[in-house]
Short mmCIF file of C-alpha atoms in Angstrom, two decimals:
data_model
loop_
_atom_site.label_atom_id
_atom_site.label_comp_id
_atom_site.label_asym_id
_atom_site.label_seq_id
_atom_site.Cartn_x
_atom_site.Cartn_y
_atom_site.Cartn_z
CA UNK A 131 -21.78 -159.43 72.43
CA UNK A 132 -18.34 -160.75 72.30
CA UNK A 133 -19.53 -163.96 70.93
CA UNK A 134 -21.57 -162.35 67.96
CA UNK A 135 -19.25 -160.03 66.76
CA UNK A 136 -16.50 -163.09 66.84
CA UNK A 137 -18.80 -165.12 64.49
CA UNK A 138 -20.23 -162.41 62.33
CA UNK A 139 -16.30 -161.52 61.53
CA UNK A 140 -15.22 -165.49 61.12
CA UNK A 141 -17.74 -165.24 58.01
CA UNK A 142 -16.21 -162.40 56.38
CA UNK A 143 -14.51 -163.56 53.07
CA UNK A 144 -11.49 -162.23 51.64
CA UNK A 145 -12.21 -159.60 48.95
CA UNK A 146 -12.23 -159.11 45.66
CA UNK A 147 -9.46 -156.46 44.15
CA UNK A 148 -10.73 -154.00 41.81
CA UNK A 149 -8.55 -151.97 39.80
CA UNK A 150 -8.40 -148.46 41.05
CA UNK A 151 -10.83 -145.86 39.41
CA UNK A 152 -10.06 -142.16 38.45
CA UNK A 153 -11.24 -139.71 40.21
CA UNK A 154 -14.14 -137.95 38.21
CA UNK A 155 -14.12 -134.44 38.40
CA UNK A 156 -17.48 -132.49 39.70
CA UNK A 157 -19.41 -131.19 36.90
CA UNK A 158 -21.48 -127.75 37.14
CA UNK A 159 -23.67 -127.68 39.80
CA UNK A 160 -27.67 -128.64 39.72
CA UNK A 161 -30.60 -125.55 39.84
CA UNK A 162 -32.84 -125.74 42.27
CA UNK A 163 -36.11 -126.72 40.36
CA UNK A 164 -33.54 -129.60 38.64
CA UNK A 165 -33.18 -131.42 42.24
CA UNK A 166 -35.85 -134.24 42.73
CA UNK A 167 -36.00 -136.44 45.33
CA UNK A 168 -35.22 -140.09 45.33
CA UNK A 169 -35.60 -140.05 41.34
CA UNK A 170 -35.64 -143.34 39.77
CA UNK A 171 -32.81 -144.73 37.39
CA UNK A 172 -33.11 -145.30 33.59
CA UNK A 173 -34.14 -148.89 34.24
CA UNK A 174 -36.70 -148.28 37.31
CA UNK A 175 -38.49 -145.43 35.83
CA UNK A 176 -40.66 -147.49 33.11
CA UNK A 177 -41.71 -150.31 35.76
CA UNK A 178 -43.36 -147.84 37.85
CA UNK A 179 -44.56 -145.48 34.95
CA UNK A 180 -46.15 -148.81 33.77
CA UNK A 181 -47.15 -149.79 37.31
CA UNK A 182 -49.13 -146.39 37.56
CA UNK A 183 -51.08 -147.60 34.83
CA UNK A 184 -51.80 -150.96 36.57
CA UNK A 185 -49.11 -153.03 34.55
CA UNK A 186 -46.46 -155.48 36.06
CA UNK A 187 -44.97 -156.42 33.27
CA UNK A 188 -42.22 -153.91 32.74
CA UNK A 189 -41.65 -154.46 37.14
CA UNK A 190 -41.66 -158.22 36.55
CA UNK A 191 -39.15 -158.35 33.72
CA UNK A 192 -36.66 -155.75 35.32
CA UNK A 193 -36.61 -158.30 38.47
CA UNK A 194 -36.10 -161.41 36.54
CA UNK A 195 -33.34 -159.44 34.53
CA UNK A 196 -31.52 -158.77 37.93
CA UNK A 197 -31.95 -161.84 39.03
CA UNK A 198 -30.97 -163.96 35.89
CA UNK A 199 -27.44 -161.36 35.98
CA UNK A 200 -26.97 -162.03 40.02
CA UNK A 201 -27.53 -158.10 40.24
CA UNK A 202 -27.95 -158.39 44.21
CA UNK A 203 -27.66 -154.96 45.10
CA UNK A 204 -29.45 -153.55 42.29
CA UNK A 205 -32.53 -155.92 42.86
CA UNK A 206 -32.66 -154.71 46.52
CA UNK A 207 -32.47 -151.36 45.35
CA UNK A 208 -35.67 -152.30 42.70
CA UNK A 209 -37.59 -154.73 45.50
CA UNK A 210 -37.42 -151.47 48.02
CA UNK A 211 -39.07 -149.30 45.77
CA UNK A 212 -40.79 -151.02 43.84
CA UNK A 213 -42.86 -152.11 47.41
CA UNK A 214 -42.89 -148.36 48.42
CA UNK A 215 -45.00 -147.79 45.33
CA UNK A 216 -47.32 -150.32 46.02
CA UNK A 217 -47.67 -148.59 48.67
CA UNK A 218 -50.07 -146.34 47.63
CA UNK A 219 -50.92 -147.81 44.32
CA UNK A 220 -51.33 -152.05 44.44
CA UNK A 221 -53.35 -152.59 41.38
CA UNK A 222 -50.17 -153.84 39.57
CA UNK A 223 -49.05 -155.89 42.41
CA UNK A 224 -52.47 -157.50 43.21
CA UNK A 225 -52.85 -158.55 39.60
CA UNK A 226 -48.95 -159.76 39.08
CA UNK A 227 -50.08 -161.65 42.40
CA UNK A 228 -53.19 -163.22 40.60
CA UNK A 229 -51.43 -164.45 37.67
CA UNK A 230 -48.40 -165.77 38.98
CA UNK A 231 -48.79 -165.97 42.67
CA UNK A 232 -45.60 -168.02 43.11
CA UNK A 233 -43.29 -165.60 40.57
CA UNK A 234 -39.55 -165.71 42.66
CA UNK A 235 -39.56 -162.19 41.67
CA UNK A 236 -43.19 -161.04 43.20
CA UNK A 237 -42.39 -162.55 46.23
CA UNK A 238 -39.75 -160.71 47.55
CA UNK A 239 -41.91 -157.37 46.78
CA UNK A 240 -44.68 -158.88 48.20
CA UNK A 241 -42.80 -159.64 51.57
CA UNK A 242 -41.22 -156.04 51.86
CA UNK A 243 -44.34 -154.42 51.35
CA UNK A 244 -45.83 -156.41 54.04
CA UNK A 245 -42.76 -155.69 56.72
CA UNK A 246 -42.71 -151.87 55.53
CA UNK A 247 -46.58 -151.81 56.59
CA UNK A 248 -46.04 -153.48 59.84
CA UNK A 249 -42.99 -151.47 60.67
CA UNK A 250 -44.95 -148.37 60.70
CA UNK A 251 -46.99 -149.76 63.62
CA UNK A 252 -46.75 -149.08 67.44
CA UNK A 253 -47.49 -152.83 67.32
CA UNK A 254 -44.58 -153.50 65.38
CA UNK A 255 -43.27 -156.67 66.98
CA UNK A 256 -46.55 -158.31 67.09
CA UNK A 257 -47.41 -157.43 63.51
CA UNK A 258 -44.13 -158.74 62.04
CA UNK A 259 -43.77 -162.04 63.09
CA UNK A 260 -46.79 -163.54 61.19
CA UNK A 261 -45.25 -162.70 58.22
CA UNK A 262 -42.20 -165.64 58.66
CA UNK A 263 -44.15 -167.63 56.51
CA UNK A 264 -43.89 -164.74 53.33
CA UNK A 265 -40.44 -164.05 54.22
CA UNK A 266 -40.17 -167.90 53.81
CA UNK A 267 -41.64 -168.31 50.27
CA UNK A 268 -39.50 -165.49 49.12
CA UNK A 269 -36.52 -166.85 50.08
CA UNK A 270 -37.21 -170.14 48.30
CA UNK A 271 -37.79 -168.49 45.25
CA UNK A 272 -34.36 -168.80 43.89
CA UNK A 273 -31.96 -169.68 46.45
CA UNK A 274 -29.07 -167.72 45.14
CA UNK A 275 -31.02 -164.27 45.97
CA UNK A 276 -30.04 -162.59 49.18
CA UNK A 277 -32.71 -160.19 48.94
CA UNK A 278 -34.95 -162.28 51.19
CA UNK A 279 -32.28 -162.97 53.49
CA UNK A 280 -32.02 -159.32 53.88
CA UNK A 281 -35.94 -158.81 54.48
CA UNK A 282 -35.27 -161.25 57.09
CA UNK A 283 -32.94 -159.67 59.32
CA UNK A 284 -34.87 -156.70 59.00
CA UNK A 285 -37.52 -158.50 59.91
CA UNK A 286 -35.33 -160.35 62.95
CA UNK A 287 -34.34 -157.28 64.33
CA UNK A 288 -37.95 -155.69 64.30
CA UNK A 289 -39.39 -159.06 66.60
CA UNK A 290 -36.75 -158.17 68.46
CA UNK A 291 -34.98 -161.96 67.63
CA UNK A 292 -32.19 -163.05 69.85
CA UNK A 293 -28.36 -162.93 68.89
CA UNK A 294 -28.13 -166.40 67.82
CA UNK A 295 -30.78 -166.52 65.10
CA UNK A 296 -29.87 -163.55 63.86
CA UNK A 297 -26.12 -164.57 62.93
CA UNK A 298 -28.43 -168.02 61.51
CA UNK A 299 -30.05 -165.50 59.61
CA UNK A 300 -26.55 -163.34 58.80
CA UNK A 301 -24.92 -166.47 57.52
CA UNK A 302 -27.08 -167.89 55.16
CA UNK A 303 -27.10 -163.93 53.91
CA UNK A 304 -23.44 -163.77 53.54
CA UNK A 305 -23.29 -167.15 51.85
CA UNK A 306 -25.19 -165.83 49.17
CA UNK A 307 -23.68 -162.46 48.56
CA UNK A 308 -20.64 -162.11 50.96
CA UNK A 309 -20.01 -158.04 50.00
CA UNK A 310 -24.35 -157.16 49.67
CA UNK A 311 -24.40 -153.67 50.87
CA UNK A 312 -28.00 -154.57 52.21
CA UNK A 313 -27.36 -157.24 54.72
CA UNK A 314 -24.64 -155.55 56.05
CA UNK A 315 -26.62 -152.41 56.57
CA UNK A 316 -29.16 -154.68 58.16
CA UNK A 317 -26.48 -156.47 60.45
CA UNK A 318 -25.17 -153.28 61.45
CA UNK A 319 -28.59 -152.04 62.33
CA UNK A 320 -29.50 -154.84 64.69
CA UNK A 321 -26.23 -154.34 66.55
CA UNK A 322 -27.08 -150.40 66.82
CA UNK A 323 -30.07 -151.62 68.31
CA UNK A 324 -29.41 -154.87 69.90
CA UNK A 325 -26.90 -153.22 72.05
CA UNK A 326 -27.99 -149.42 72.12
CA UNK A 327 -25.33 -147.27 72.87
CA UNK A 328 -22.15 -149.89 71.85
CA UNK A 329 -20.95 -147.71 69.21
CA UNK A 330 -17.18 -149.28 69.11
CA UNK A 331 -18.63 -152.45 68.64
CA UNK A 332 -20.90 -151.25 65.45
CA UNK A 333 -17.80 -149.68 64.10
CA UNK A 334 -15.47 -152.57 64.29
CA UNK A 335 -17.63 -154.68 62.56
CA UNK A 336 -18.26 -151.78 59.81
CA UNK A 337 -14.72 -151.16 59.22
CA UNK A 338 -13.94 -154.72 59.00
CA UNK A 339 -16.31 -155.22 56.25
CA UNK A 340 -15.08 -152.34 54.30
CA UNK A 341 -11.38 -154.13 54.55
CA UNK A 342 -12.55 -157.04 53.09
CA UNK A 343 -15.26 -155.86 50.44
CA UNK A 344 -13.91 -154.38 47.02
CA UNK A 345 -12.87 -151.08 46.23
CA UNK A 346 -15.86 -150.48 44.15
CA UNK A 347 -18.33 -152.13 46.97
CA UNK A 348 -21.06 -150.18 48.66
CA UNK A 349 -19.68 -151.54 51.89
CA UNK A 350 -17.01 -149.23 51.94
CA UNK A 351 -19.63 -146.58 53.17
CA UNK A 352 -20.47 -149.00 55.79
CA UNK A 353 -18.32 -147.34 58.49
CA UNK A 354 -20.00 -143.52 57.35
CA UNK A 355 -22.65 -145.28 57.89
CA UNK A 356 -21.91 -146.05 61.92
CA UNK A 357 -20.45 -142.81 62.43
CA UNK A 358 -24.55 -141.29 61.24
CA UNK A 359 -25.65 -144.10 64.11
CA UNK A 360 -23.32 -142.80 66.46
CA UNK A 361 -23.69 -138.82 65.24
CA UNK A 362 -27.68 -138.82 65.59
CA UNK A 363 -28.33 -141.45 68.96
CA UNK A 364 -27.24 -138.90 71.43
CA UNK A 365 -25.71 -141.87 73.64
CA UNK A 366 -22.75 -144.14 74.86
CA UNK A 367 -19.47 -143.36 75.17
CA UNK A 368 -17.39 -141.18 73.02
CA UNK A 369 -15.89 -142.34 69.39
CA UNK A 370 -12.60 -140.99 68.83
CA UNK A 371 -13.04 -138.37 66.33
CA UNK A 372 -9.89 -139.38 64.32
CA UNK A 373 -12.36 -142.40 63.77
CA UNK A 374 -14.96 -140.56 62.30
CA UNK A 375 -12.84 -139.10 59.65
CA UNK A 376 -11.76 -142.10 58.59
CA UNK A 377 -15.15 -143.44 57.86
CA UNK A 378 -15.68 -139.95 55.49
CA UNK A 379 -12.43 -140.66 54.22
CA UNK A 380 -13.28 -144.20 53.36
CA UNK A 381 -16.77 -143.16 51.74
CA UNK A 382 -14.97 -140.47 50.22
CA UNK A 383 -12.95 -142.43 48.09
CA UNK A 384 -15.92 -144.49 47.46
CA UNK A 385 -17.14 -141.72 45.89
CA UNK A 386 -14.86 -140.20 43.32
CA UNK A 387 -15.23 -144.49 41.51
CA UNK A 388 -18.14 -143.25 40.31
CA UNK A 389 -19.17 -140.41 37.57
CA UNK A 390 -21.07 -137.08 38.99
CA UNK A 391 -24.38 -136.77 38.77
CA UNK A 392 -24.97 -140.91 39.27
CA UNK A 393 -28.07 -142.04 40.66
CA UNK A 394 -26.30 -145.51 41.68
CA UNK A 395 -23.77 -143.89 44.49
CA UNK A 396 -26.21 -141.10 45.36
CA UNK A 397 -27.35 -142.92 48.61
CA UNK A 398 -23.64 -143.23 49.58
CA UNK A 399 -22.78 -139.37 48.44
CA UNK A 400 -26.23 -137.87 50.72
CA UNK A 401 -24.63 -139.25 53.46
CA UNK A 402 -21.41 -138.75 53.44
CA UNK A 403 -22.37 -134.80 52.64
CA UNK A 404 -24.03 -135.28 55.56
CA UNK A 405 -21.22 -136.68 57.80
CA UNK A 406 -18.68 -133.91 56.29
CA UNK A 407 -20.95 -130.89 57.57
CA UNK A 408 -21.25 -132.52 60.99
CA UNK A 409 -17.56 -132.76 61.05
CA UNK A 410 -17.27 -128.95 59.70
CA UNK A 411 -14.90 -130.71 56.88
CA UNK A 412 -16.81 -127.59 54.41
CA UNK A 413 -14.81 -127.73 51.60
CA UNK A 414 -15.28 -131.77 51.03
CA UNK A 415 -18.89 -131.23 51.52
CA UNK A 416 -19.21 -128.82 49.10
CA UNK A 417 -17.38 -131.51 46.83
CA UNK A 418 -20.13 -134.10 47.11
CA UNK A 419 -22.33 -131.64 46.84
CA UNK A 420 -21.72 -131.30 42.96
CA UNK A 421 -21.04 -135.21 42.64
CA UNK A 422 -24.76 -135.29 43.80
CA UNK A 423 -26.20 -133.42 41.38
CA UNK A 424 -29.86 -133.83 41.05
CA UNK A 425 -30.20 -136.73 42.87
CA UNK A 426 -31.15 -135.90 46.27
CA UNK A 427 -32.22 -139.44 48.24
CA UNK A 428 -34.83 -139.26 51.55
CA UNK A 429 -32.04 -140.98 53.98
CA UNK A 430 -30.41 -139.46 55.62
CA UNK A 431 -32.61 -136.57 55.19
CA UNK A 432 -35.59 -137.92 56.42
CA UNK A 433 -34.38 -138.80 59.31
CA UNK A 434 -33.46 -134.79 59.88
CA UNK A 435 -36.92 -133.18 58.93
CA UNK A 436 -40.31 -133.72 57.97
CA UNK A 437 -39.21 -131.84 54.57
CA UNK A 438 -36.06 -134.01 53.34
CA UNK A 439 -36.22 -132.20 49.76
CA UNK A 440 -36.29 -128.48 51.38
CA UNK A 441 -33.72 -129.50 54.54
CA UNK A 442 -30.90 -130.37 51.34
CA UNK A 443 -31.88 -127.72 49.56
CA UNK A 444 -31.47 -125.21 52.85
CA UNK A 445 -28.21 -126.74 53.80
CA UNK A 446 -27.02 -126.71 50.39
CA UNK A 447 -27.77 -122.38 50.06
CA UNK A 448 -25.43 -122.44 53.10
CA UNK A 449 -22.23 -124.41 51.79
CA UNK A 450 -22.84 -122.83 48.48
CA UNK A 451 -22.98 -119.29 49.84
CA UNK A 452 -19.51 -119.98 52.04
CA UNK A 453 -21.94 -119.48 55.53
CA UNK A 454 -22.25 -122.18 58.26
CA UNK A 455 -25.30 -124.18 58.72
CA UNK A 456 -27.34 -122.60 61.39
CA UNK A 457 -27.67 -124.70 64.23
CA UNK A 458 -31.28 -126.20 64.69
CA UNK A 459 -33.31 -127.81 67.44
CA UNK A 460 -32.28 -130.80 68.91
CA UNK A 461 -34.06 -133.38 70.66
CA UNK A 462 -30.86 -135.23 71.63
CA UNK A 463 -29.10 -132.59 73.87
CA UNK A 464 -26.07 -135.32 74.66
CA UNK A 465 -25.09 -135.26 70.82
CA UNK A 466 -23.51 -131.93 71.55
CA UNK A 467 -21.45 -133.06 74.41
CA UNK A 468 -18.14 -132.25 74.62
CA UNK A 469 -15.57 -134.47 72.03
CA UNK A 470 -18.28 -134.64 69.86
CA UNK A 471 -18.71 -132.72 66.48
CA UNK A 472 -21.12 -130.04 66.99
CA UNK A 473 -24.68 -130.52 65.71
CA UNK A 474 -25.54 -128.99 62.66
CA UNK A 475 -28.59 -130.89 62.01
CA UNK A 476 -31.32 -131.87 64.40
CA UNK A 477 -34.64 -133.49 64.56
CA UNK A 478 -36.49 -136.61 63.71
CA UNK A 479 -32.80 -139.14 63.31
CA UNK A 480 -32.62 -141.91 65.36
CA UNK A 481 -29.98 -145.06 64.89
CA UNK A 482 -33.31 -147.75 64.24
CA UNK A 483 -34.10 -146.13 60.74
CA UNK A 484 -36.06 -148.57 58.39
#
């Protein structure tokens, strides 16, 4: 354990300095019936509009735009749900696959779709690691992309891969894009669940990539991110709470970079809203609740409750109307131990999300 967080910090670069952002104020807050879930941006909306009707085009030219600008985190973004449309509807994927089978921007769809199928699987392991070879392909497609490299530590940490290939796997990721949100969500996923339970460890190496990404990065709500780990596993020893607000405090400045009401940070802003009502911080809650606006994202909800939309929507009555969350059922009954923030939330989380 030592040894891997030693090298996954050696490859850390030095950052980037952005110049400092105002702080946008909240605008008026979002009706009900104006909240969607996991609503597409301006520039993702017409590829799957089009890909309802069959068409690749419009999905094929917003990739190649993303990758021709190096738009890492943005194509991840795109290759996620674009894949979780084809989901249900391939048409457009099966016939971008017939006409230009070896297109650097079908592959990496094609890949994710096939790990998000095989992840759903009580086979999981078994069902993954076939699909090295389509993982491969993708990542040869244009050998700046980190995309791929992402796909494949997702992929590494669902075969269960051993420490040493993984950080293979983490450094040709990092070479590519040394601040991709992604691949560090990834890495800190396979330590969450490489060493279940080793929460310090998961937040060192989250708050050291914050310190060294940008301002601006979406690795500053990296550590947030290890404090909903440690928040919904219901084991290992106890993190300092001082900790925790310091990860909310980090993602919180994150945050006010970006305009309300911004589909980009909206991820980031679910959340942290998230974190702040575990940690009874109300007031700061009820901030990011306006800077979401209408866009309400499935994580971290999903992980709460079958009904992501309607478990916001509840939570938000309750900050709204001044009233503390009732507590709910919780499978996890050592995530209200003593030292710990008291559960507001219960239910379906767990720290190996996908």
């Amino acid at each position: 354990m030592v040894d891997t967080m030693a090298s996954l910090r050696a490859l850390f670069r030095s950052a980037r300095r952005a110049p400092t952002a105002p702080r946008l104020a909240a605008g008026p807050l979002t009706s009900d019936d104006e909240v969607f879930l996991d609503a597409p941006d301006e520039r993702l909306a017409p590829a799957l509009v089009a890909a309802g009707r069959g068409e690749y085009g419009p999905a094929a030219k917003l990739l190649a735009g993303t990758r021709d600008a190096a738009e890492w985190e943005e194509r991840d973004r795109y290759v996620r749900r674009l894949a979780l449309f084809a989901r249900s509807r391939t048409e457009w994927l099966d016939q971008w696959a017939v006409t230009a089978p070896q297109d650097p921007d079908l592959l990496p769809v094609q890949a994710q779709l096939a790990v998000d199928h095989a992840w759903d699987s009580p086979a999981r392991a078994e069902l993954l690691r076939p699909l090295s070879p389509l993982i491969t392909a993708a990542a040869r497609g244009d050998d700046r992309d980190p995309v791929p490299w992402r796909i494949a530590l997702d992929h590494a940490r669902g075969t269960n891969a051993g420490h040493k290939y993984f950080e293979e796997l983490w450094e040709a990721a990092v070479r590519r894009a040394p601040h991709h949100s992604g691949c560090h969500v990834a890495a800190l996923r396979y330590l969450a669940t490489y060493w279940h339970g080793s929460h310090h460890e998961c937040f060192d190496f989250a708050d050291l990539a914050a310190q060294d990404a940008p301002p601006d990065s979406l690795v500053q709500a990296l550590p947030a991110r290890a404090a909903f780990t440690y928040l919904t596993d219901g084991c290992g020893p106890e993190v300092p709470r001082a900790r925790l607000d310091a990860a909310a405090d980090r993602a919180i400045a994150l945050s006010a970079r970006f305009p309300a009401a911004d589909p980009w940070p909206a991820e980031v802003r679910n959340q942290l809203m998230y974190l702040l009502v575990r940690l009874e911080r109300w007031e700061a809650a009820r901030t990011q609740l306006h800077l979401i606006g209408p866009y309400v994202t499935s994580f971290p909800w999903d992980r709460l409750s079958d009904d992501p939309l309607g478990h916001f929507l509840r939570l938000r009555a309750h900050l709204l109307a001044g009233t503390e969350p009732p507590p709910e059922a919780d499978p996890t009954p050592s995530a209200r131990a003593a030292g710990r923030p008291r559960t507001e939330h219960g239910g379906h989380a767990t720290a190996d999300d996908h």
